[in-house]
PDB file of C-alpha atoms in Angstrom:
ATOM      1  CA  MET A   1       0.000   0.000   0.000  1.00  0.00           C
ATOM      2  CA  SER A   2       1.436   3.377  -0.987  1.00  0.00           C
ATOM      3  CA  ILE A   3       1.426   6.453   1.182  1.00  0.00           C
ATOM      4  CA  LYS A   4      -0.935   8.194  -1.222  1.00  0.00           C
ATOM      5  CA  SER A   5      -3.544   5.435  -0.996  1.00  0.00           C
ATOM      6  CA  TRP A   6      -3.110   5.178   2.784  1.00  0.00           C
ATOM      7  CA  TYR A   7      -3.653   8.951   3.086  1.00  0.00           C
ATOM      8  CA  ALA A   8      -6.764   8.759   0.863  1.00  0.00           C
ATOM      9  CA  ASN A   9      -8.261   6.016   3.113  1.00  0.00           C
ATOM     10  CA  GLN A  10      -8.058   8.276   6.208  1.00  0.00           C
ATOM     11  CA  THR A  11     -10.940  10.377   7.484  1.00  0.00           C
ATOM     12  CA  GLY A  12     -10.920  14.139   6.921  1.00  0.00           C
ATOM     13  CA  ARG A  13      -9.882  14.801  10.514  1.00  0.00           C
ATOM     14  CA  GLU A  14      -6.989  12.329  10.295  1.00  0.00           C
ATOM     15  CA  GLN A  15      -5.903  13.780   6.949  1.00  0.00           C
ATOM     16  CA  PHE A  16      -5.876  17.252   8.539  1.00  0.00           C
ATOM     17  CA  ILE A  17      -3.757  15.982  11.495  1.00  0.00           C
ATOM     18  CA  VAL A  18      -1.286  14.212   9.155  1.00  0.00           C
ATOM     19  CA  ALA A  19      -1.011  17.269   6.869  1.00  0.00           C
ATOM     20  CA  SER A  20      -0.564  19.624   9.844  1.00  0.00           C
ATOM     21  CA  THR A  21       2.098  17.376  11.357  1.00  0.00           C
ATOM     22  CA  ALA A  22       3.933  17.201   8.019  1.00  0.00           C
ATOM     23  CA  ILE A  23       3.883  20.995   7.675  1.00  0.00           C
ATOM     24  CA  VAL A  24       5.158  21.468  11.249  1.00  0.00           C
ATOM     25  CA  ALA A  25       7.900  18.872  10.632  1.00  0.00           C
ATOM     26  CA  VAL A  26       9.011  20.607   7.414  1.00  0.00           C
ATOM     27  CA  VAL A  27       9.043  24.045   9.080  1.00  0.00           C
ATOM     28  CA  ALA A  28      10.915  22.688  12.136  1.00  0.00           C
ATOM     29  CA  GLY A  29      13.409  20.920   9.866  1.00  0.00           C
ATOM     30  CA  LEU A  30      14.020  24.093   7.868  1.00  0.00           C
ATOM     31  CA  TYR A  31      14.520  26.073  11.052  1.00  0.00           C
ATOM     32  CA  LEU A  32      16.803  23.526  12.739  1.00  0.00           C
ATOM     33  CA  PHE A  33      18.901  22.582   9.730  1.00  0.00           C
ATOM     34  CA  VAL A  34      18.979  25.803   7.681  1.00  0.00           C
ATOM     35  CA  ILE A  35      17.986  28.967   9.538  1.00  0.00           C
ATOM     36  CA  GLU A  36      19.521  28.264  12.973  1.00  0.00           C
ATOM     37  CA  PRO A  37      22.961  27.225  11.645  1.00  0.00           C
ATOM     38  CA  LEU A  38      23.004  30.336   9.439  1.00  0.00           C
ATOM     39  CA  ASN A  39      22.123  32.567  12.394  1.00  0.00           C
ATOM     40  CA  ALA A  40      24.745  30.909  14.610  1.00  0.00           C
ATOM     41  CA  GLY A  41      27.372  31.279  11.868  1.00  0.00           C
ATOM     42  CA  ILE A  42      26.524  34.931  11.325  1.00  0.00           C
ATOM     43  CA  ALA A  43      26.651  35.625  15.077  1.00  0.00           C
ATOM     44  CA  ALA A  44      30.030  33.878  15.379  1.00  0.00           C
ATOM     45  CA  ARG A  45      31.467  35.792  12.409  1.00  0.00           C
ATOM     46  CA  THR A  46      30.144  39.085  13.787  1.00  0.00           C
ATOM     47  CA  ALA A  47      31.727  38.394  17.191  1.00  0.00           C
ATOM     48  CA  SER A  48      35.002  37.467  15.482  1.00  0.00           C
ATOM     49  CA  VAL A  49      35.001  40.664  13.412  1.00  0.00           C
ATOM     50  CA  ASP A  50      34.206  42.745  16.510  1.00  0.00           C
ATOM     51  CA  SER A  51      37.051  41.106  18.440  1.00  0.00           C
ATOM     52  CA  GLN A  52      39.495  41.592  15.586  1.00  0.00           C
ATOM     53  CA  THR A  53      38.402  45.212  15.179  1.00  0.00           C
ATOM     54  CA  LYS A  54      39.062  45.861  18.886  1.00  0.00           C
ATOM     55  CA  ASN A  55      42.459  44.148  18.637  1.00  0.00           C
ATOM     56  CA  LEU A  56      43.347  46.193  15.552  1.00  0.00           C
ATOM     57  CA  ALA A  57      42.372  49.448  17.274  1.00  0.00           C
ATOM     58  CA  TRP A  58      44.447  48.480  20.311  1.00  0.00           C
ATOM     59  CA  MET A  59      47.449  47.570  18.133  1.00  0.00           C
ATOM     60  CA  GLN A  60      47.192  50.839  16.224  1.00  0.00           C
ATOM     61  CA  GLN A  61      47.114  52.721  19.509  1.00  0.00           C
ATOM     62  CA  GLN A  62      50.212  50.842  20.694  1.00  0.00           C
ATOM     63  CA  SER A  63      52.021  51.374  17.400  1.00  0.00           C
ATOM     64  CA  SER A  64      52.351  55.070  18.183  1.00  0.00           C
ATOM     65  CA  ILE A  65      54.303  54.153  21.328  1.00  0.00           C
ATOM     66  CA  VAL A  66      56.545  51.847  19.338  1.00  0.00           C
ATOM     67  CA  LYS A  67      57.110  54.508  16.681  1.00  0.00           C
ATOM     68  CA  ARG A  68      57.949  57.115  19.296  1.00  0.00           C
ATOM     69  CA  SER A  69      60.469  54.895  21.039  1.00  0.00           C
ATOM     70  CA  GLY A  70      61.903  53.887  17.653  1.00  0.00           C
ATOM     71  CA  THR A  71      62.500  57.470  16.539  1.00  0.00           C
ATOM     72  CA  SER A  72      64.240  58.480  19.751  1.00  0.00           C
ATOM     73  CA  THR A  73      66.868  55.712  19.612  1.00  0.00           C
ATOM     74  CA  GLY A  74      68.869  57.242  16.782  1.00  0.00           C
ATOM     75  CA  SER A  75      69.458  60.568  18.498  1.00  0.00           C
ATOM     76  CA  VAL A  76      70.645  59.296  21.897  1.00  0.00           C
ATOM     77  CA  ALA A  77      74.267  58.266  22.384  1.00  0.00           C
ATOM     78  CA  ARG A  78      74.456  54.743  23.738  1.00  0.00           C
ATOM     79  CA  GLN A  79      76.123  54.173  27.058  1.00  0.00           C
ATOM     80  CA  PRO A  80      78.487  51.333  27.835  1.00  0.00           C
ATOM     81  CA  MET A  81      76.825  48.568  29.828  1.00  0.00           C
ATOM     82  CA  PRO A  82      77.780  48.789  33.516  1.00  0.00           C
ATOM     83  CA  GLN A  83      76.414  45.270  34.187  1.00  0.00           C
ATOM     84  CA  ALA A  84      75.547  42.065  32.391  1.00  0.00           C
ATOM     85  CA  PRO A  85      72.488  42.337  30.118  1.00  0.00           C
ATOM     86  CA  TYR A  86      70.296  40.135  32.309  1.00  0.00           C
ATOM     87  CA  LEU A  87      71.020  42.317  35.356  1.00  0.00           C
ATOM     88  CA  LEU A  88      70.235  45.488  33.389  1.00  0.00           C
ATOM     89  CA  LEU A  89      66.945  43.969  32.244  1.00  0.00           C
ATOM     90  CA  ASP A  90      66.002  42.859  35.754  1.00  0.00           C
ATOM     91  CA  ARG A  91      66.843  46.278  37.196  1.00  0.00           C
ATOM     92  CA  ALA A  92      64.926  48.121  34.457  1.00  0.00           C
ATOM     93  CA  ILE A  93      61.819  46.007  35.092  1.00  0.00           C
ATOM     94  CA  ARG A  94      62.000  46.582  38.835  1.00  0.00           C
ATOM     95  CA  ASP A  95      62.694  50.322  38.414  1.00  0.00           C
ATOM     96  CA  LYS A  96      59.568  50.658  36.259  1.00  0.00           C
ATOM     97  CA  LYS A  97      57.587  48.977  39.102  1.00  0.00           C
ATOM     98  CA  ILE A  98      55.823  46.546  36.824  1.00  0.00           C
ATOM     99  CA  ALA A  99      55.073  42.897  37.521  1.00  0.00           C
ATOM    100  CA  GLU A 100      58.036  40.981  38.870  1.00  0.00           C
ATOM    101  CA  PRO A 101      59.512  38.736  36.192  1.00  0.00           C
ATOM    102  CA  GLU A 102      59.189  34.992  36.635  1.00  0.00           C
ATOM    103  CA  ARG A 103      62.572  34.425  35.064  1.00  0.00           C
ATOM    104  CA  VAL A 104      65.495  36.514  33.856  1.00  0.00           C
ATOM    105  CA  THR A 105      68.516  34.512  32.730  1.00  0.00           C
ATOM    106  CA  PRO A 106      71.726  35.236  30.845  1.00  0.00           C
ATOM    107  CA  ASP A 107      71.893  34.243  27.194  1.00  0.00           C
ATOM    108  CA  GLY A 108      75.579  34.078  26.497  1.00  0.00           C
ATOM    109  CA  SER A 109      77.714  37.054  27.422  1.00  0.00           C
ATOM    110  CA  THR A 110      75.822  39.599  25.314  1.00  0.00           C
ATOM    111  CA  GLY A 111      72.195  38.654  25.854  1.00  0.00           C
ATOM    112  CA  ALA A 112      69.363  37.893  28.249  1.00  0.00           C
ATOM    113  CA  LYS A 113      66.134  35.921  28.262  1.00  0.00           C
ATOM    114  CA  ALA A 114      63.064  36.776  30.308  1.00  0.00           C
ATOM    115  CA  GLN A 115      59.553  35.614  31.062  1.00  0.00           C
ATOM    116  CA  ILE A 116      56.995  37.901  32.685  1.00  0.00           C
ATOM    117  CA  SER A 117      53.237  37.550  33.261  1.00  0.00           C
ATOM    118  CA  ASN A 118      50.400  40.026  33.723  1.00  0.00           C
ATOM    119  CA  VAL A 119      52.432  43.051  32.752  1.00  0.00           C
ATOM    120  CA  GLU A 120      51.073  46.220  31.170  1.00  0.00           C
ATOM    121  CA  PHE A 121      52.077  46.133  27.525  1.00  0.00           C
ATOM    122  CA  ASP A 122      52.820  49.874  27.424  1.00  0.00           C
ATOM    123  CA  LYS A 123      55.225  49.706  30.354  1.00  0.00           C
ATOM    124  CA  LEU A 124      56.959  46.634  28.969  1.00  0.00           C
ATOM    125  CA  LEU A 125      57.530  48.497  25.687  1.00  0.00           C
ATOM    126  CA  GLU A 126      58.945  51.448  27.595  1.00  0.00           C
ATOM    127  CA  VAL A 127      61.399  49.180  29.439  1.00  0.00           C
ATOM    128  CA  LEU A 128      62.519  47.444  26.244  1.00  0.00           C
ATOM    129  CA  GLY A 129      62.741  50.719  24.330  1.00  0.00           C
ATOM    130  CA  GLY A 130      64.802  52.275  27.103  1.00  0.00           C
ATOM    131  CA  LEU A 131      67.250  49.373  27.133  1.00  0.00           C
ATOM    132  CA  ASP A 132      67.581  49.572  23.365  1.00  0.00           C
ATOM    133  CA  SER A 133      68.142  53.325  23.278  1.00  0.00           C
ATOM    134  CA  ARG A 134      70.476  53.436  26.291  1.00  0.00           C
ATOM    135  CA  TYR A 135      72.595  50.330  25.814  1.00  0.00           C
ATOM    136  CA  GLY A 136      71.751  48.926  22.368  1.00  0.00           C
ATOM    137  CA  LEU A 137      70.073  45.908  23.980  1.00  0.00           C
ATOM    138  CA  SER A 138      67.537  44.914  21.301  1.00  0.00           C
ATOM    139  CA  VAL A 139      64.770  42.338  21.275  1.00  0.00           C
ATOM    140  CA  THR A 140      65.717  39.392  19.060  1.00  0.00           C
ATOM    141  CA  THR A 141      62.702  37.156  19.702  1.00  0.00           C
ATOM    142  CA  MET A 142      59.453  37.839  21.480  1.00  0.00           C
ATOM    143  CA  ASN A 143      56.353  35.815  22.257  1.00  0.00           C
ATOM    144  CA  VAL A 144      53.438  37.877  23.588  1.00  0.00           C
ATOM    145  CA  SER A 145      49.967  36.671  24.489  1.00  0.00           C
ATOM    146  CA  LYS A 146      47.155  38.945  25.568  1.00  0.00           C
ATOM    147  CA  LYS A 147      45.571  38.084  28.930  1.00  0.00           C
ATOM    148  CA  ASN A 148      43.203  40.983  29.646  1.00  0.00           C
ATOM    149  CA  GLU A 149      42.757  44.418  28.172  1.00  0.00           C
ATOM    150  CA  GLY A 150      46.255  45.905  28.221  1.00  0.00           C
ATOM    151  CA  LEU A 151      47.874  43.016  30.147  1.00  0.00           C
ATOM    152  CA  VAL A 152      50.132  40.494  28.472  1.00  0.00           C
ATOM    153  CA  THR A 153      52.368  37.565  29.205  1.00  0.00           C
ATOM    154  CA  ALA A 154      55.691  37.838  27.399  1.00  0.00           C
ATOM    155  CA  ARG A 155      58.764  35.708  26.766  1.00  0.00           C
ATOM    156  CA  PHE A 156      61.596  37.436  24.980  1.00  0.00           C
ATOM    157  CA  SER A 157      65.311  37.416  24.260  1.00  0.00           C
ATOM    158  CA  LEU A 158      67.542  40.486  24.157  1.00  0.00           C
ATOM    159  CA  GLU A 159      70.970  40.854  22.613  1.00  0.00           C
ATOM    160  CA  VAL A 160      73.474  43.677  22.323  1.00  0.00           C
ATOM    161  CA  GLU A 161      73.723  45.041  18.796  1.00  0.00           C
ATOM    162  CA  GLN A 162      77.214  44.639  17.433  1.00  0.00           C
TER     163      GLN A 162
END
């Protein structure tokens, strides 16, 4: 027996119930498998764009600090290093009164490595820019991850420019 003949053998009330159920099932299926995934995808993309827009604005704001510290390095005469690079780095971080570094270690005789958490990005840039302009101690590698607005965790290596 085919579905068409089975449907024709039903009473008018039963045909109405079957047709109504079929319509509800089709509408629910369209909503669950087409409309809802589209809405979720659009919402996720919108949130991603908003987040990236905020990050871009923040990076552009920070770029002015980087540019300023970059332009001042050429005009200042570099001083000879009174201490090993890792001691200079440690002292500069402590003098700036930012988060205490988890680790500051020597990297050969002309470099230093450091790891610091929950530090204000602006202040960290000021410390690194100051070391570069004063002693020629430049960042060779840096790994930065954003924790909260303005706070970062950073691992970096410094080396004296030859």
